[in-house]
Amino acid sequence: MLFQDNSPHRRSVMRALSLFTAWGGLIFCVLNIMRGLHGLAAIEFLAAMAAVFSYYRMATTQRLLAWSVGFILCFYTIMMIALLVPNTSPTIFVWVFLLPLISYLTLGSHLGLRFTAVYVFFAAVAFYIRVEMEIGILTLSSAFNVVLCGSLIWVFSHLYEVNRERSQQALMKMASQDSLTGLNNRLRLTEIFQREVQVAKRNDIALSLLLIDVDHFKEVNDRYGHILGDRVLQGLADLIRSHSRQTDYGFRVGGEEFCLILSGADLNSASNVAETLRQSIDSESFEQDGESVYVTVSIGVAEYGNDGRDLDSLYRVADKRLYGAKTSGRNRVVKEGFNHAVDIRSVSASI
């Protein structure tokens, strides 16, 4: 999301750029004072001081992209001013070749492309004006060399960043998603739960957790084989998704154990969702190569606040209620007590 990209590599790049800008600004400030360019020297001194502040701020800010955008805007604007100031060295234009590299490394592929396009255009105009004013005629071969070199750097920077982002997204997906069912894996449970707790507190809404376990799943694997067993798990994941709203999150937390976080659902509402899901699974047939099997699930329900104020305690309560569902006959939902099973299949008539 925009203004929330806090990736470590971009943070380190921005801090390095801030430090480089601080030292470079001070050096060029002194050089331009010696050359009589006092206005540009003052701008560079202010930029150096801002870069020092940015260096320390970048280490802790949670709005890294916002700070990066602001820093890059100032850095590039000062560069464009320096390009147009008369009597600066013509070699100052070599800095333009850094625009694509800096843009993509600090802002990513989308913003990097936009910033590069805008400021490379301004730099090209400044280059043309300076050459016409100080040299007179820009030869075709000179222009071609500059354009070709700049274009290659831009293209390579863009391709590198696009492929890096794709690889990063693929790795993040592998790390956070169960490969068999496509649901979130257990590693993401803590992260998402903590985030949804904050949402629930901020909006003063309920939050509940369902723990779902397949009854006698070992017998399914032993009788029909692991291929059909995997098909059952995939089908259950599909049913969990179909009974989830956009604000709900499904997880596979064990071999045949699933979890569902329900935002905005109190204990009774969550139990109704659980019962509807239980009935759907109870009536579903899972097939593979002509073999078909029916399974049932037991579900434990717990509500944030009343049953626990952290994930461990809430999960423990839901797990005990799941155990209560198992010991009292399976294929049912338990929403009260630790060991006493409350069969709420009768609530289906009111759903």
Short mmCIF file of C-alpha atoms in Angstrom, two decimals:
data_model
loop_
_atom_site.label_atom_id
_atom_site.label_comp_id
_atom_site.label_asym_id
_atom_site.label_seq_id
_atom_site.Cartn_x
_atom_site.Cartn_y
_atom_site.Cartn_z
CA MET A 1 0.00 0.00 0.00
CA LEU A 2 1.09 3.53 -0.67
CA PHE A 3 3.07 5.18 2.15
CA GLN A 4 3.41 1.88 4.04
CA ASP A 5 6.33 0.23 2.31
CA ASN A 6 8.81 -0.28 5.16
CA SER A 7 11.03 -2.87 3.47
CA PRO A 8 14.50 -2.98 5.04
CA HIS A 9 16.40 -2.67 1.75
CA ARG A 10 14.62 0.58 0.83
CA ARG A 11 15.19 1.96 4.30
CA SER A 12 18.92 1.28 4.02
CA VAL A 13 19.07 2.80 0.52
CA MET A 14 17.28 5.96 1.69
CA ARG A 15 19.59 6.34 4.69
CA ALA A 16 22.64 5.89 2.45
CA LEU A 17 21.27 8.45 0.00
CA SER A 18 20.58 10.91 2.85
CA LEU A 19 24.11 10.52 4.19
CA PHE A 20 25.61 10.91 0.72
CA THR A 21 23.48 13.99 0.07
CA ALA A 22 24.57 15.57 3.36
CA TRP A 23 28.28 15.16 2.64
CA GLY A 24 27.94 15.97 -1.05
CA GLY A 25 25.83 19.04 -0.33
CA LEU A 26 28.43 20.43 2.07
CA ILE A 27 31.29 19.79 -0.37
CA PHE A 28 29.48 21.39 -3.31
CA CYS A 29 28.40 24.24 -1.06
CA VAL A 30 32.07 25.08 -0.38
CA LEU A 31 33.04 24.66 -4.04
CA ASN A 32 30.22 26.92 -5.25
CA ILE A 33 31.08 29.58 -2.69
CA MET A 34 34.62 29.57 -4.10
CA ARG A 35 33.15 29.94 -7.60
CA GLY A 36 30.90 32.80 -6.58
CA LEU A 37 27.62 30.85 -6.93
CA HIS A 38 26.32 31.90 -3.51
CA GLY A 39 22.63 31.26 -4.25
CA LEU A 40 23.24 27.67 -5.29
CA ALA A 41 25.62 27.22 -2.34
CA ALA A 42 22.89 28.32 0.09
CA ILE A 43 20.42 25.84 -1.43
CA GLU A 44 22.98 23.04 -1.16
CA PHE A 45 23.73 23.90 2.48
CA LEU A 46 20.02 23.75 3.38
CA ALA A 47 19.70 20.48 1.47
CA ALA A 48 22.64 19.03 3.43
CA MET A 49 21.04 19.96 6.77
CA ALA A 50 17.72 18.47 5.69
CA ALA A 51 19.54 15.30 4.62
CA VAL A 52 21.12 14.96 8.08
CA PHE A 53 17.68 15.17 9.69
CA SER A 54 16.32 12.71 7.11
CA TYR A 55 19.14 10.24 7.84
CA TYR A 56 18.04 9.85 11.46
CA ARG A 57 14.30 10.05 10.71
CA MET A 58 14.49 7.28 8.10
CA ALA A 59 15.75 4.84 10.73
CA THR A 60 12.49 4.77 12.68
CA THR A 61 9.63 6.15 10.59
CA GLN A 62 6.72 3.86 9.75
CA ARG A 63 5.86 6.11 6.80
CA LEU A 64 9.02 5.38 4.88
CA LEU A 65 7.53 5.80 1.41
CA ALA A 66 6.04 9.19 2.28
CA TRP A 67 9.43 10.39 3.53
CA SER A 68 11.13 8.91 0.48
CA VAL A 69 8.77 10.72 -1.90
CA GLY A 70 9.36 14.03 -0.12
CA PHE A 71 13.12 13.55 -0.07
CA ILE A 72 13.32 12.55 -3.72
CA LEU A 73 11.17 15.52 -4.77
CA CYS A 74 13.55 17.93 -3.00
CA PHE A 75 16.68 16.12 -4.20
CA TYR A 76 15.60 16.06 -7.85
CA THR A 77 14.31 19.64 -7.82
CA ILE A 78 17.64 20.93 -6.47
CA MET A 79 19.38 18.89 -9.16
CA MET A 80 17.24 20.50 -11.88
CA ILE A 81 18.02 23.98 -10.50
CA ALA A 82 21.74 23.17 -10.51
CA LEU A 83 21.51 21.99 -14.14
CA LEU A 84 20.09 25.37 -15.23
CA VAL A 85 22.41 27.63 -13.23
CA PRO A 86 24.89 29.33 -15.62
CA ASN A 87 28.60 28.68 -15.17
CA THR A 88 28.20 25.34 -13.38
CA SER A 89 30.41 22.62 -14.83
CA PRO A 90 28.89 20.82 -17.87
CA THR A 91 29.86 17.53 -16.19
CA ILE A 92 27.02 18.15 -13.72
CA PHE A 93 24.76 16.40 -16.25
CA VAL A 94 26.34 13.02 -15.44
CA TRP A 95 24.20 13.06 -12.29
CA VAL A 96 21.12 12.72 -14.48
CA PHE A 97 22.12 9.13 -15.23
CA LEU A 98 21.47 8.33 -11.55
CA LEU A 99 17.80 9.32 -11.79
CA PRO A 100 16.47 5.88 -12.85
CA LEU A 101 18.65 4.00 -10.36
CA ILE A 102 17.66 6.17 -7.41
CA SER A 103 13.98 6.30 -8.40
CA TYR A 104 13.52 2.54 -8.72
CA LEU A 105 15.60 1.62 -5.68
CA THR A 106 13.76 4.01 -3.36
CA LEU A 107 10.24 4.22 -4.80
CA GLY A 108 9.59 0.91 -6.55
CA SER A 109 8.58 0.23 -10.13
CA HIS A 110 5.38 2.30 -10.38
CA LEU A 111 6.43 5.52 -8.65
CA GLY A 112 9.98 5.07 -9.91
CA LEU A 113 8.79 5.04 -13.51
CA ARG A 114 6.77 8.23 -13.01
CA PHE A 115 9.52 10.15 -11.23
CA THR A 116 12.10 9.08 -13.79
CA ALA A 117 9.93 10.10 -16.74
CA VAL A 118 9.13 13.55 -15.31
CA TYR A 119 12.63 14.49 -14.21
CA VAL A 120 14.45 12.99 -17.18
CA PHE A 121 12.24 15.18 -19.38
CA PHE A 122 13.17 18.28 -17.34
CA ALA A 123 16.86 17.26 -17.44
CA ALA A 124 16.70 16.85 -21.24
CA VAL A 125 15.24 20.35 -21.59
CA ALA A 126 17.92 21.75 -19.27
CA PHE A 127 20.63 19.94 -21.24
CA TYR A 128 19.39 21.35 -24.52
CA ILE A 129 19.21 24.89 -23.10
CA ARG A 130 22.70 24.72 -21.59
CA VAL A 131 24.27 23.27 -24.75
CA GLU A 132 22.63 25.89 -26.96
CA MET A 133 23.68 28.70 -24.60
CA GLU A 134 27.28 27.66 -23.90
CA ILE A 135 28.36 25.43 -26.79
CA GLY A 136 26.12 26.54 -29.60
CA ILE A 137 25.40 23.42 -31.62
CA LEU A 138 24.54 19.96 -30.33
CA THR A 139 25.81 17.37 -32.78
CA LEU A 140 23.64 14.39 -33.66
CA SER A 141 26.26 11.88 -32.51
CA SER A 142 26.61 13.60 -29.11
CA ALA A 143 22.87 13.64 -28.59
CA PHE A 144 22.59 9.99 -29.65
CA ASN A 145 25.29 8.89 -27.18
CA VAL A 146 23.60 10.69 -24.30
CA VAL A 147 20.13 9.40 -25.15
CA LEU A 148 21.31 5.82 -25.75
CA CYS A 149 23.28 5.62 -22.51
CA GLY A 150 20.48 7.17 -20.46
CA SER A 151 17.85 4.93 -22.07
CA LEU A 152 19.82 1.75 -21.38
CA ILE A 153 20.25 2.67 -17.71
CA TRP A 154 16.53 3.44 -17.48
CA VAL A 155 15.46 0.19 -19.18
CA PHE A 156 17.79 -1.99 -17.11
CA SER A 157 16.70 -0.27 -13.88
CA HIS A 158 13.04 -0.79 -14.73
CA LEU A 159 13.44 -4.45 -15.70
CA TYR A 160 15.48 -5.20 -12.61
CA GLU A 161 12.99 -3.59 -10.21
CA VAL A 162 9.92 -5.16 -11.86
CA ASN A 163 11.45 -8.64 -11.68
CA ARG A 164 12.70 -8.07 -8.14
CA GLU A 165 9.19 -7.08 -7.00
CA ARG A 166 7.66 -10.11 -8.72
CA SER A 167 10.17 -12.42 -7.06
CA GLN A 168 9.55 -10.79 -3.68
CA GLN A 169 5.77 -11.17 -4.06
CA ALA A 170 6.19 -14.82 -5.02
CA LEU A 171 8.39 -15.47 -1.99
CA MET A 172 5.97 -13.66 0.32
CA LYS A 173 3.11 -15.71 -1.07
CA MET A 174 5.03 -18.94 -0.52
CA ALA A 175 5.90 -17.91 3.02
CA SER A 176 2.38 -16.87 4.03
CA GLN A 177 0.12 -19.25 2.09
CA ASP A 178 -0.56 -22.94 2.54
CA SER A 179 0.57 -24.58 -0.70
CA LEU A 180 -2.17 -27.25 -0.74
CA THR A 181 -5.29 -25.22 0.10
CA GLY A 182 -4.32 -21.64 -0.76
CA LEU A 183 -5.44 -20.45 2.69
CA ASN A 184 -3.20 -18.45 4.98
CA ASN A 185 -0.78 -20.61 6.91
CA ARG A 186 -0.14 -20.63 10.65
CA LEU A 187 2.73 -18.14 10.32
CA ARG A 188 0.29 -15.38 9.39
CA LEU A 189 -2.20 -16.14 12.16
CA THR A 190 -0.54 -13.97 14.80
CA GLU A 191 0.02 -11.06 12.43
CA ILE A 192 -3.56 -11.00 11.13
CA PHE A 193 -5.11 -11.60 14.56
CA GLN A 194 -3.24 -8.67 16.10
CA ARG A 195 -4.25 -6.43 13.23
CA GLU A 196 -7.92 -7.44 13.48
CA VAL A 197 -7.89 -6.89 17.24
CA GLN A 198 -6.83 -3.28 16.62
CA VAL A 199 -9.60 -2.90 14.04
CA ALA A 200 -12.15 -4.35 16.49
CA LYS A 201 -11.06 -2.00 19.28
CA ARG A 202 -11.01 1.03 17.00
CA ASN A 203 -14.49 0.33 15.59
CA ASP A 204 -15.93 -1.13 18.81
CA ILE A 205 -16.96 -4.41 17.16
CA ALA A 206 -16.76 -8.06 18.19
CA LEU A 207 -14.17 -10.57 17.03
CA SER A 208 -14.42 -14.35 17.16
CA LEU A 209 -12.32 -17.37 16.26
CA LEU A 210 -13.43 -20.75 14.91
CA LEU A 211 -11.25 -23.84 15.20
CA ILE A 212 -12.29 -26.56 12.75
CA ASP A 213 -11.06 -30.15 12.68
CA VAL A 214 -12.00 -32.96 10.26
CA ASP A 215 -13.51 -35.97 12.01
CA HIS A 216 -11.70 -39.31 11.50
CA PHE A 217 -9.47 -37.85 8.79
CA LYS A 218 -6.82 -40.54 9.30
CA GLU A 219 -9.39 -43.15 8.24
CA VAL A 220 -9.99 -41.19 5.01
CA ASN A 221 -6.28 -41.28 4.19
CA ASP A 222 -5.94 -44.93 5.16
CA ARG A 223 -8.98 -46.06 3.18
CA TYR A 224 -8.88 -43.82 0.10
CA GLY A 225 -5.27 -42.67 -0.05
CA HIS A 226 -3.56 -39.32 0.38
CA ILE A 227 -4.59 -38.03 -3.05
CA LEU A 228 -8.27 -38.10 -2.13
CA GLY A 229 -7.35 -36.90 1.36
CA ASP A 230 -5.71 -33.84 -0.19
CA ARG A 231 -8.79 -33.33 -2.36
CA VAL A 232 -10.93 -33.29 0.79
CA LEU A 233 -8.71 -30.64 2.39
CA GLN A 234 -8.85 -28.53 -0.77
CA GLY A 235 -12.63 -28.84 -0.89
CA LEU A 236 -12.93 -27.85 2.76
CA ALA A 237 -10.80 -24.80 2.08
CA ASP A 238 -13.12 -23.86 -0.79
CA LEU A 239 -16.15 -24.18 1.50
CA ILE A 240 -14.45 -22.07 4.18
CA ARG A 241 -13.77 -19.38 1.60
CA SER A 242 -17.36 -19.52 0.31
CA HIS A 243 -18.72 -18.96 3.83
CA SER A 244 -16.30 -16.11 4.57
CA ARG A 245 -16.85 -12.43 4.05
CA GLN A 246 -14.15 -10.11 2.73
CA THR A 247 -13.37 -9.14 6.33
CA ASP A 248 -12.87 -12.77 7.46
CA TYR A 249 -9.61 -14.74 7.28
CA GLY A 250 -9.19 -18.48 6.83
CA PHE A 251 -6.12 -20.50 7.85
CA ARG A 252 -4.86 -24.04 7.66
CA VAL A 253 -3.12 -24.47 11.01
CA GLY A 254 -2.43 -28.20 10.99
CA GLY A 255 -2.79 -31.34 8.93
CA GLU A 256 -6.61 -31.41 8.97
CA GLU A 257 -7.18 -28.43 11.25
CA PHE A 258 -8.44 -25.04 10.06
CA CYS A 259 -9.04 -21.70 11.72
CA LEU A 260 -11.35 -18.82 10.81
CA ILE A 261 -11.14 -15.27 12.20
CA LEU A 262 -14.51 -13.52 12.03
CA SER A 263 -14.43 -9.74 12.30
CA GLY A 264 -17.60 -8.13 13.65
CA ALA A 265 -19.06 -11.44 14.90
CA ASP A 266 -19.90 -12.10 18.54
CA LEU A 267 -20.14 -15.60 20.01
CA ASN A 268 -23.69 -16.25 18.77
CA SER A 269 -23.08 -14.87 15.27
CA ALA A 270 -19.85 -16.84 14.97
CA SER A 271 -21.64 -19.99 16.12
CA ASN A 272 -24.28 -19.50 13.45
CA VAL A 273 -21.55 -19.17 10.81
CA ALA A 274 -19.89 -22.29 12.19
CA GLU A 275 -23.14 -24.26 12.08
CA THR A 276 -23.87 -23.20 8.50
CA LEU A 277 -20.36 -24.25 7.52
CA ARG A 278 -20.73 -27.58 9.37
CA GLN A 279 -23.95 -28.36 7.52
CA SER A 280 -22.42 -27.51 4.15
CA ILE A 281 -19.48 -29.82 4.79
CA ASP A 282 -21.77 -32.57 6.09
CA SER A 283 -23.72 -32.59 2.81
CA GLU A 284 -20.74 -32.20 0.47
CA SER A 285 -19.26 -35.06 -1.55
CA PHE A 286 -15.54 -35.04 -2.36
CA GLU A 287 -14.52 -37.00 -5.43
CA GLN A 288 -11.29 -38.07 -7.11
CA ASP A 289 -10.91 -40.63 -9.93
CA GLY A 290 -14.35 -42.12 -9.37
CA GLU A 291 -13.93 -42.34 -5.60
CA SER A 292 -16.18 -40.19 -3.42
CA VAL A 293 -16.19 -39.60 0.31
CA TYR A 294 -18.28 -37.67 2.84
CA VAL A 295 -16.67 -36.11 5.90
CA THR A 296 -17.84 -34.17 8.92
CA VAL A 297 -16.14 -31.56 11.07
CA SER A 298 -16.14 -30.53 14.71
CA ILE A 299 -15.87 -26.82 15.50
CA GLY A 300 -14.94 -24.88 18.63
CA VAL A 301 -15.93 -21.20 18.91
CA ALA A 302 -14.38 -18.48 21.09
CA GLU A 303 -15.01 -14.74 21.32
CA TYR A 304 -12.31 -12.14 21.89
CA GLY A 305 -12.73 -10.42 25.26
CA ASN A 306 -15.05 -12.87 26.97
CA ASP A 307 -12.91 -15.94 26.25
CA GLY A 308 -9.46 -14.36 26.08
CA ARG A 309 -7.63 -11.15 25.30
CA ASP A 310 -4.71 -12.57 23.35
CA LEU A 311 -4.33 -15.17 20.63
CA ASP A 312 -2.89 -17.89 22.88
CA SER A 313 -5.73 -17.77 25.41
CA LEU A 314 -8.44 -17.45 22.76
CA TYR A 315 -6.97 -20.32 20.73
CA ARG A 316 -6.74 -22.44 23.89
CA VAL A 317 -10.43 -21.91 24.68
CA ALA A 318 -11.48 -22.68 21.10
CA ASP A 319 -9.29 -25.81 21.17
CA LYS A 320 -10.89 -27.05 24.40
CA ARG A 321 -14.35 -26.49 22.95
CA LEU A 322 -13.27 -28.33 19.82
CA TYR A 323 -12.16 -31.20 22.05
CA GLY A 324 -15.57 -31.04 23.72
CA ALA A 325 -17.22 -31.40 20.30
CA LYS A 326 -15.04 -34.43 19.57
CA THR A 327 -15.73 -36.20 22.85
CA SER A 328 -19.48 -35.59 22.71
CA GLY A 329 -20.00 -37.27 19.36
CA ARG A 330 -18.30 -35.14 16.67
CA ASN A 331 -20.00 -33.33 13.78
CA ARG A 332 -21.12 -30.46 15.96
CA VAL A 333 -20.32 -26.92 17.13
CA VAL A 334 -19.39 -26.05 20.71
CA LYS A 335 -19.64 -22.44 21.84
CA GLU A 336 -19.81 -22.67 25.65
CA GLY A 337 -17.72 -24.14 28.43
CA PHE A 338 -14.49 -26.05 28.07
CA ASN A 339 -15.64 -29.65 28.11
CA HIS A 340 -19.42 -29.42 27.93
CA ALA A 341 -20.60 -29.69 24.33
CA VAL A 342 -23.49 -27.52 23.30
CA ASP A 343 -25.03 -28.86 20.10
CA ILE A 344 -26.47 -25.83 18.31
CA ARG A 345 -27.60 -27.51 15.11
CA SER A 346 -31.12 -26.34 15.96
CA VAL A 347 -30.11 -22.76 15.26
CA SER A 348 -29.92 -23.58 11.57
CA ALA A 349 -33.66 -23.09 11.30
CA SER A 350 -33.21 -19.42 12.14
CA ILE A 351 -30.28 -18.82 9.77
#
